[in-house]
XYZ file of C-alpha atoms in Angstrom:
585
model
C 28.244 17.595 -32.532
C 31.351 16.854 -30.233
C 31.008 15.538 -26.131
C 31.064 18.342 -24.325
C 28.461 20.768 -27.017
C 25.928 17.735 -25.942
C 26.725 17.355 -21.925
C 26.304 21.167 -21.829
C 22.769 21.473 -23.294
C 21.807 18.685 -21.460
C 22.573 20.564 -18.320
C 20.790 23.197 -19.605
C 18.203 21.861 -20.363
C 17.171 20.659 -17.280
C 18.203 23.423 -15.018
C 15.055 24.974 -16.070
C 13.068 22.132 -16.176
C 13.872 21.966 -12.379
C 14.066 25.714 -12.451
C 16.310 27.343 -12.498
C 15.331 31.149 -13.811
C 18.227 32.947 -13.805
C 21.794 32.759 -14.771
C 24.881 35.109 -13.622
C 27.616 33.954 -17.356
C 31.028 34.875 -16.553
C 33.284 34.138 -19.663
C 35.836 31.873 -19.933
C 37.584 29.567 -21.985
C 36.509 25.466 -20.642
C 32.938 27.132 -19.350
C 32.303 27.866 -23.007
C 29.888 24.532 -23.921
C 28.134 26.110 -21.080
C 27.826 29.402 -22.554
C 26.498 28.554 -25.975
C 23.924 26.559 -24.860
C 22.971 28.888 -22.602
C 22.351 32.121 -24.814
C 20.647 30.155 -26.632
C 18.209 29.171 -24.375
C 18.301 32.700 -23.338
C 16.923 33.218 -26.895
C 14.481 31.106 -27.342
C 13.344 32.693 -23.541
C 14.416 30.217 -21.654
C 15.531 31.541 -18.557
C 16.937 35.011 -17.710
C 20.648 35.587 -18.489
C 23.325 37.963 -17.311
C 27.406 38.625 -17.518
C 28.994 39.410 -15.412
C 33.249 39.570 -15.915
C 34.526 39.764 -11.976
C 32.937 35.669 -10.471
C 32.863 37.511 -7.291
C 30.536 40.403 -7.674
C 28.335 37.603 -10.067
C 27.965 35.646 -7.365
C 26.815 37.491 -5.218
C 24.533 38.622 -7.906
C 23.516 35.259 -8.180
C 22.727 35.405 -4.303
C 20.729 38.594 -4.759
C 18.867 36.851 -7.275
C 17.870 34.492 -5.365
C 17.360 36.081 -2.641
C 14.386 38.548 -4.646
C 13.416 34.277 -6.446
C 12.606 33.112 -3.358
C 10.809 36.783 -0.778
C 8.391 35.825 1.439
C 9.600 31.998 1.306
C 7.852 31.498 -1.544
C 9.893 29.390 -3.547
C 9.971 30.039 -7.202
C 13.204 28.712 -8.780
C 16.268 29.552 -8.236
C 19.709 31.845 -9.693
C 22.571 30.199 -11.357
C 26.625 31.369 -11.955
C 28.181 29.767 -14.341
C 32.116 30.245 -13.919
C 34.766 28.310 -16.064
C 37.572 26.774 -13.882
C 40.215 27.640 -11.717
C 41.093 31.039 -9.658
C 37.798 31.375 -11.075
C 35.790 29.007 -9.066
C 37.637 30.434 -5.947
C 35.813 33.481 -5.801
C 32.823 32.058 -5.551
C 33.720 31.318 -1.600
C 32.091 34.026 -0.312
C 28.904 34.287 -1.317
C 28.341 30.741 -1.710
C 29.035 31.266 2.438
C 26.330 34.189 2.784
C 23.916 31.560 0.439
C 24.304 28.942 3.384
C 24.508 30.590 7.144
C 20.743 32.237 5.284
C 19.384 29.534 3.481
C 19.264 30.694 0.347
C 19.174 27.918 -2.917
C 21.668 29.614 -5.135
C 23.752 26.832 -7.634
C 27.166 27.124 -8.265
C 28.380 25.369 -11.728
C 31.346 25.283 -12.348
C 33.953 24.323 -15.518
C 36.767 21.959 -14.859
C 39.840 20.198 -16.792
C 39.435 16.534 -17.243
C 40.832 13.982 -14.791
C 43.635 12.957 -16.558
C 45.112 16.838 -16.229
C 44.625 16.869 -12.262
C 48.058 17.020 -10.456
C 49.827 17.668 -13.804
C 50.139 21.332 -13.680
C 47.914 21.910 -16.581
C 47.275 25.797 -16.520
C 44.071 26.899 -14.628
C 43.720 22.677 -13.647
C 43.489 22.382 -9.405
C 41.015 20.388 -7.203
C 37.748 21.640 -7.880
C 35.740 18.414 -6.179
C 35.085 19.739 -2.545
C 35.979 23.264 -3.235
C 33.560 24.856 -0.930
C 34.427 22.462 1.790
C 32.259 21.088 4.958
C 28.857 23.668 3.677
C 28.467 23.183 0.324
C 28.055 19.478 -1.010
C 29.640 18.913 -4.628
C 28.034 16.775 -7.292
C 31.438 16.090 -10.324
C 29.582 15.215 -13.283
C 31.940 12.196 -15.446
C 33.417 13.619 -18.614
C 31.129 13.344 -21.093
C 31.982 10.284 -24.387
C 30.382 9.918 -27.780
C 27.824 7.096 -26.904
C 24.470 6.476 -25.753
C 23.668 6.153 -22.181
C 24.547 9.091 -20.740
C 21.487 11.498 -21.603
C 19.570 9.729 -18.395
C 22.593 9.746 -16.191
C 23.324 13.466 -17.405
C 19.932 14.438 -16.488
C 19.368 12.235 -13.387
C 22.618 13.260 -11.835
C 21.824 17.059 -12.201
C 18.180 16.223 -10.161
C 20.032 15.016 -8.064
C 22.779 17.832 -7.487
C 19.828 20.493 -6.856
C 18.305 18.621 -4.477
C 19.134 21.319 -1.760
C 17.955 23.951 -3.950
C 14.766 22.482 -3.096
C 15.401 22.740 0.280
C 16.784 26.056 0.178
C 20.453 25.774 0.669
C 23.729 26.047 -1.789
C 25.117 23.303 -3.944
C 27.776 22.625 -6.592
C 28.581 21.200 -9.666
C 31.772 20.251 -11.430
C 31.312 19.924 -15.099
C 34.630 18.646 -16.706
C 34.907 19.657 -20.270
C 37.257 18.038 -23.153
C 38.432 20.078 -26.091
C 36.533 20.993 -28.681
C 34.807 23.499 -26.422
C 32.530 24.822 -29.390
C 29.834 23.346 -30.611
C 30.172 21.564 -34.384
C 30.080 23.694 -37.448
C 27.844 23.505 -40.435
C 32.283 22.620 -42.419
C 32.913 20.703 -39.889
C 32.137 16.246 -40.993
C 31.147 14.574 -37.576
C 28.486 11.908 -37.136
C 25.265 11.997 -35.702
C 25.165 11.101 -31.730
C 24.018 8.401 -31.049
C 21.046 9.066 -28.859
C 17.636 11.760 -28.575
C 18.917 13.895 -25.895
C 15.919 14.836 -25.320
C 14.375 15.171 -21.583
C 11.145 13.801 -20.258
C 8.161 14.744 -22.973
C 6.122 16.608 -20.220
C 8.658 19.376 -20.558
C 9.735 18.522 -16.426
C 12.664 17.544 -14.661
C 14.166 13.992 -15.181
C 13.182 13.102 -11.207
C 10.964 14.337 -9.358
C 11.944 14.941 -5.506
C 9.552 15.125 -3.203
C 9.042 16.346 -0.175
C 6.419 14.648 3.737
C 4.336 18.064 2.403
C 3.683 17.571 -1.499
C 4.125 13.839 -1.994
C 1.042 13.743 1.496
C -0.466 16.750 -0.248
C -3.986 16.677 -2.401
C -4.362 13.041 -1.393
C -0.555 11.913 -2.216
C -1.800 13.321 -5.783
C 2.157 14.101 -7.013
C 3.305 11.090 -5.366
C 1.230 8.714 -7.407
C 1.343 10.136 -10.403
C 2.382 7.643 -13.771
C 1.086 4.832 -11.358
C -1.407 2.269 -13.238
C -3.367 -0.567 -11.753
C -0.956 -2.243 -13.699
C 1.774 -1.029 -11.324
C 4.499 -3.952 -9.370
C 6.016 -3.328 -5.731
C 9.696 -4.139 -5.477
C 10.445 -3.915 -1.585
C 14.542 -3.819 -0.642
C 15.967 -3.341 2.520
C 14.700 0.347 4.558
C 12.715 1.167 7.068
C 10.100 -1.375 8.357
C 7.244 1.428 8.634
C 7.666 3.472 5.456
C 7.486 -0.584 3.780
C 4.151 -0.645 5.849
C 3.006 1.970 4.566
C 2.862 0.939 0.627
C 1.508 -2.445 1.708
C -1.003 -0.951 2.786
C -1.736 0.811 -0.057
C -0.829 -2.019 -2.193
C -3.691 -3.607 -0.648
C -6.558 -0.738 -2.222
C -5.301 -0.936 -4.843
C -4.577 -4.016 -6.013
C -0.913 -4.057 -6.921
C 1.459 -7.270 -5.801
C 4.337 -7.034 -4.301
C 7.855 -8.606 -4.305
C 10.080 -8.375 -1.481
C 14.540 -9.186 -0.417
C 14.619 -10.728 2.777
C 16.212 -7.790 4.567
C 12.557 -5.962 3.555
C 10.716 -8.154 5.666
C 7.790 -7.898 3.622
C 6.329 -11.500 5.155
C 3.228 -10.136 6.540
C 2.382 -8.323 3.672
C -1.124 -8.371 2.918
C -0.352 -8.074 -1.666
C 3.344 -10.327 -1.000
C 3.669 -12.261 -3.706
C 6.115 -15.549 -2.450
C 9.381 -16.557 -4.601
C 8.612 -13.388 -6.362
C 12.235 -12.307 -7.565
C 13.314 -16.049 -7.792
C 9.996 -15.165 -10.503
C 12.093 -11.862 -11.851
C 15.400 -14.023 -11.979
C 14.776 -16.473 -14.392
C 14.059 -14.488 -17.262
C 12.081 -12.117 -18.723
C 8.303 -11.634 -17.472
C 5.633 -13.376 -19.571
C 3.094 -10.579 -21.375
C 0.164 -11.067 -18.374
C 3.130 -10.084 -15.909
C 4.727 -7.043 -17.883
C 3.986 -4.100 -15.264
C 3.055 -0.445 -16.469
C 4.906 0.728 -13.358
C 7.780 0.210 -11.018
C 7.181 1.286 -7.357
C 10.578 0.617 -5.415
C 10.246 0.531 -1.567
C 13.745 0.911 -0.104
C 16.654 -0.092 -1.872
C 17.027 -3.437 -2.869
C 20.582 -4.879 -4.433
C 20.584 -8.625 -4.729
C 19.084 -8.905 -8.122
C 20.091 -8.452 -11.556
C 16.223 -9.241 -12.417
C 15.418 -6.629 -10.790
C 17.387 -3.857 -12.114
C 15.913 -5.273 -15.730
C 12.270 -5.240 -14.507
C 13.625 -1.597 -14.106
C 14.878 -0.906 -17.573
C 12.062 -2.739 -19.165
C 9.009 -0.172 -16.801
C 7.308 2.830 -18.911
C 7.411 4.895 -14.837
C 9.935 4.468 -12.216
C 9.352 5.955 -8.906
C 10.649 5.080 -5.191
C 9.611 5.702 -2.577
C 13.305 6.801 -1.194
C 15.556 9.184 1.661
C 14.570 12.634 -1.365
C 17.913 12.822 -0.859
C 19.965 9.935 -1.532
C 17.909 7.730 -3.389
C 18.747 3.608 -4.966
C 18.061 4.356 -8.696
C 21.543 3.104 -10.548
C 20.318 3.181 -13.624
C 19.055 6.626 -14.330
C 15.325 5.129 -14.517
C 13.469 6.957 -11.370
C 10.772 9.310 -12.422
C 9.872 10.334 -8.885
C 10.771 10.008 -5.038
C 9.179 10.743 -2.321
C 9.773 9.551 1.405
C 6.346 7.425 2.438
C 2.911 6.718 1.126
C 0.517 4.657 2.872
C -3.173 4.663 1.731
C -4.459 7.832 3.545
C -2.463 8.592 0.195
C -5.898 7.300 -1.797
C -8.022 9.444 -0.238
C -7.645 12.282 -3.178
C -8.728 12.438 -6.344
C -5.296 10.426 -8.089
C -6.314 7.774 -5.214
C -9.356 7.443 -5.641
C -8.821 7.161 -9.986
C -6.979 4.736 -8.911
C -9.025 2.353 -6.744
C -11.592 2.417 -8.672
C -9.062 1.529 -11.711
C -7.551 -1.644 -8.945
C -7.966 -4.282 -11.720
C -8.008 -8.005 -9.249
C -7.254 -9.902 -11.839
C -3.698 -8.506 -11.665
C -2.917 -9.641 -8.500
C -4.593 -12.069 -9.034
C -2.108 -13.086 -12.924
C 1.090 -12.728 -10.602
C -0.191 -14.571 -6.711
C -0.474 -17.475 -9.113
C 2.669 -17.031 -11.193
C 4.647 -16.981 -7.500
C 2.069 -20.150 -6.378
C 3.407 -21.559 -9.129
C 7.266 -20.726 -8.320
C 7.121 -21.805 -5.068
C 6.312 -25.611 -6.690
C 8.998 -25.845 -9.260
C 10.722 -24.547 -5.928
C 9.772 -27.713 -3.358
C 9.517 -29.969 -6.191
C 13.628 -28.917 -7.622
C 15.142 -28.790 -3.935
C 13.359 -32.924 -3.289
C 14.930 -34.339 -6.470
C 17.901 -32.313 -5.006
C 20.254 -34.429 -3.361
C 21.120 -32.530 0.118
C 22.803 -30.494 0.489
C 23.110 -27.918 -1.546
C 23.056 -23.924 -0.098
C 19.675 -23.549 -1.361
C 18.758 -26.262 0.847
C 20.306 -24.996 3.749
C 19.156 -21.066 3.338
C 15.500 -22.723 3.175
C 15.863 -25.295 5.915
C 16.466 -22.374 7.836
C 14.653 -19.387 7.637
C 11.728 -22.800 8.189
C 13.300 -23.591 11.220
C 14.280 -20.740 12.805
C 10.275 -19.407 12.554
C 8.368 -16.014 13.919
C 10.093 -14.820 17.183
C 13.910 -15.491 15.937
C 16.088 -12.886 14.508
C 18.675 -13.754 11.781
C 21.527 -12.532 10.318
C 22.734 -13.292 5.993
C 25.946 -12.978 5.331
C 26.014 -11.065 1.174
C 27.564 -13.093 -1.546
C 25.122 -16.542 -1.566
C 23.400 -16.106 1.517
C 21.085 -13.727 1.382
C 20.827 -14.746 -2.530
C 20.308 -18.611 -1.690
C 18.073 -17.193 0.572
C 15.471 -14.546 -1.803
C 15.574 -17.751 -3.865
C 14.114 -20.377 -1.844
C 12.121 -18.097 1.308
C 8.522 -17.891 0.148
C 5.695 -15.444 2.019
C 3.787 -15.857 5.447
C 5.852 -15.309 9.575
C 9.027 -14.983 9.054
C 11.858 -14.467 10.798
C 13.495 -10.960 10.825
C 15.958 -10.747 8.552
C 19.475 -8.726 9.073
C 22.009 -7.720 6.613
C 24.521 -5.730 5.704
C 23.191 -4.140 3.008
C 24.913 -0.886 2.875
C 28.002 -1.903 1.131
C 27.256 -5.589 0.921
C 30.180 -5.993 1.754
C 31.940 -9.815 4.023
C 33.118 -7.286 6.570
C 32.572 -8.085 10.040
C 29.876 -10.075 9.585
C 30.469 -12.534 12.758
C 30.895 -9.864 15.072
C 27.447 -7.729 12.831
C 25.291 -10.938 13.543
C 26.229 -11.246 17.909
C 24.840 -7.508 17.959
C 22.206 -8.053 16.126
C 21.509 -10.709 18.661
C 22.546 -8.787 21.835
C 21.487 -5.342 20.909
C 18.070 -7.876 20.096
C 18.129 -9.077 23.642
C 17.587 -5.546 24.662
C 13.851 -5.710 23.678
C 10.620 -5.735 25.543
C 10.040 -8.547 23.793
C 12.144 -10.597 25.551
C 15.609 -12.227 23.969
C 14.995 -13.713 20.836
C 17.134 -17.196 19.590
C 19.930 -15.724 17.131
C 21.141 -17.381 13.675
C 23.491 -16.331 11.379
C 23.561 -18.172 7.963
C 27.380 -16.887 6.574
C 29.728 -18.122 3.599
C 32.955 -19.366 4.545
C 35.322 -17.113 3.440
C 32.487 -13.768 5.786
C 33.234 -16.636 8.096
C 37.088 -17.142 8.014
C 36.724 -12.592 7.422
C 35.671 -11.696 10.694
C 36.252 -15.229 12.782
C 38.126 -12.956 15.199
C 34.260 -11.919 16.118
C 34.917 -15.645 18.675
C 37.318 -13.933 20.569
C 34.558 -12.264 23.523
C 36.630 -12.612 27.634
C 35.025 -15.014 29.948
C 33.692 -11.702 32.497
C 31.776 -10.765 28.426
C 27.946 -11.809 27.358
C 28.084 -14.284 25.568
C 24.573 -13.732 22.488
C 22.055 -16.907 22.233
C 23.761 -17.005 18.791
C 23.844 -20.341 15.967
C 26.391 -19.162 12.917
C 25.713 -21.925 10.565
C 28.649 -21.739 7.937
C 27.870 -23.000 4.460
C 31.420 -23.955 3.568
C 32.296 -24.706 0.056
C 36.240 -23.884 0.103
C 36.318 -20.628 -1.455
C 34.469 -17.472 -3.298
C 31.145 -19.336 -4.522
C 29.850 -15.926 -5.746
C 31.905 -15.670 -8.243
C 30.606 -19.198 -9.682
C 28.052 -17.787 -10.718
C 28.517 -14.618 -12.403
C 30.459 -13.472 -15.554
C 34.396 -14.773 -14.244
C 32.306 -18.688 -13.664
C 31.660 -19.004 -17.601
C 33.039 -21.732 -19.140
C 35.125 -19.795 -21.764
C 35.782 -17.150 -18.790
C 37.165 -19.801 -16.389
C 41.210 -18.978 -17.461
C 42.928 -19.131 -13.908
C 39.405 -18.849 -12.284
C 40.851 -20.879 -9.105
C 43.453 -19.003 -7.630
C 42.336 -15.319 -8.109
C 38.336 -16.058 -8.023
C 38.435 -19.685 -6.472
C 40.399 -19.227 -3.883
C 40.396 -22.138 -1.597
C 41.913 -21.713 1.663
C 41.291 -26.148 3.333
C 40.495 -24.474 6.609
C 39.727 -26.605 9.280
C 37.024 -24.177 10.792
C 36.762 -27.393 13.258
C 40.112 -26.396 14.945
C 39.873 -22.918 14.573
C 36.714 -23.071 16.806
C 38.462 -25.166 18.626
C 41.785 -22.261 19.619
C 38.342 -20.097 20.066
C 36.734 -21.688 23.172
C 33.162 -22.003 21.097
C 30.898 -24.783 20.508
C 31.460 -26.712 17.333
C 29.437 -29.463 15.065
C 29.743 -30.554 11.507
C 25.845 -32.123 10.113
C 25.880 -34.409 6.470
C 22.593 -34.923 6.568
C 18.516 -33.086 7.064
C 18.101 -34.290 10.069
C 21.696 -33.275 11.524
C 21.322 -29.961 10.054
C 17.811 -29.642 11.616
C 18.467 -31.073 15.194
C 21.173 -28.400 15.632
C 19.134 -25.333 14.439
C 17.247 -26.233 18.119
C 19.831 -26.213 20.469
C 20.582 -22.868 21.306
C 21.907 -21.937 23.913
C 25.419 -19.923 23.871
C 27.070 -19.555 21.279
C 28.102 -22.118 18.578
C 28.989 -22.448 15.139
C 27.127 -25.217 12.739
C 29.662 -26.609 9.497
C 27.400 -27.291 6.573
C 30.258 -28.650 3.338
C 29.047 -28.302 -0.192
C 30.858 -28.693 -3.434
C 31.511 -25.650 -5.230
C 31.620 -26.925 -8.757
C 28.058 -27.422 -8.954
C 26.821 -23.928 -8.285
C 26.200 -22.494 -11.559
C 23.939 -25.275 -13.082
C 21.903 -25.851 -9.567
C 21.166 -22.692 -10.280
C 20.565 -22.521 -14.001
C 18.032 -25.651 -13.838
C 16.382 -23.914 -11.205
C 15.552 -20.479 -13.150
C 14.875 -23.310 -15.968
C 12.227 -24.710 -13.285
C 10.788 -21.641 -12.532
C 9.871 -20.193 -16.750
C 8.814 -23.801 -17.688
C 6.211 -23.694 -14.156
C 5.101 -20.517 -14.988
C 4.532 -21.508 -19.319
C 1.793 -23.401 -18.004
C 0.864 -21.622 -15.338
């Protein structure tokens, strides 16, 4: 089987699983892989196939079928129209405009030339991504390759692409195919495909997206399907109210919860302190391995989380059903929210009756062992390290404060060493996780929080030196402007410390490391702060640091210098200490 044929067969199968009942096919060369796959599916009785030679008429035929399928606003599936590249795709525009304004679920699937032909003058080649302008979004597929790992990608991408159809609107799939465009023939010697191309064994869609009514209907049965007593909840940044609902549910069914700092889950009843460090310290012991994982929000910090999701039997996500975080294409269901009222139906009653207190107890004990390991480890290390500073800042800030965490190491340090319990409101720029604008964002967070009815909070920010320097003009505040009550803690390791912990920092990969990754700068932070008229102090021990944090009055900068050369070894030894603690827990 060649790559284009494999991809086309998967796409047609997953479209049918997602509700494609009829398809109108326009003949062409570049869409030949889809034509073969659709013909086979029609012969098997899985979809109704219609063939038309005029693309404009074909699109309106599919629109009419869609109207017939969904008359009286009862969603019974959708119709698609499939064409080749070039002007054939352009002929779909009138029907797409009508579908958009009429609220009809019409899917247009356009075959395309591979990206290496774009802009070369190749025959029937134009820019097809975004062809239908602001009315309809395009999902462009990657070209197929002969390698494993693509089946889940193709199926998950398609499930994302058809979400607008379920909401009552059009969608556009653009699929570039490389030659050969016809299926493997027996007389041609072709190797076997390197992975299974099967979909979910129950015949359903790869990822099921649920709106509020379908998620909460019948006691949340649709959203809870596949979850088990040994479910682990993983929380990343997201709406606090959504997390609160899941936390209430987790309490009733004894599901442990681990959370990133910006999830603000400190008071969740089943929170496991240091849970993310536990996930990052190697393979989980058998007693802690979940059968299912429920992801809330958008976790972005930990490779341990991604390793967990890859190994989980079932992954459900509580997120926006039109934009869920799933870079590994493992999600089985996506719903906008869950809470303890979803346990009132049959599926919920079953989970409550089967709840396993020993499951949460095992995670609670592992969290306690990890906390003890962290405490002992930091006590034995010379102050300061980024881990020390992160722990001491969170402890000193208190629950009435607001803390902004810079990207790269600061937020990860807090993630590793801050335990559970009542914590300050913790915020970060995790949308794209860049270091841009961190000083200004931290100032804005404090100014915005100060307008709340409960009064101005004490404000802190934990930043790396490069993050601080990248937005040092955030200190430029005119004399007539209000200044935030904000202490900016800068952990200065003279460069890009995050790279010490990545592949670039491995012993065998350090050729040219200092110049192109470490990027030492030698900047005098005190002199820079003086130029902006901002109070500055450099602290050298923990006592000075805690004292500096207590003096929150206006804007100030506190610098802590640490040794970047210790970083990789420090983190390796911390994870080893946690593994040792878990082996004896």
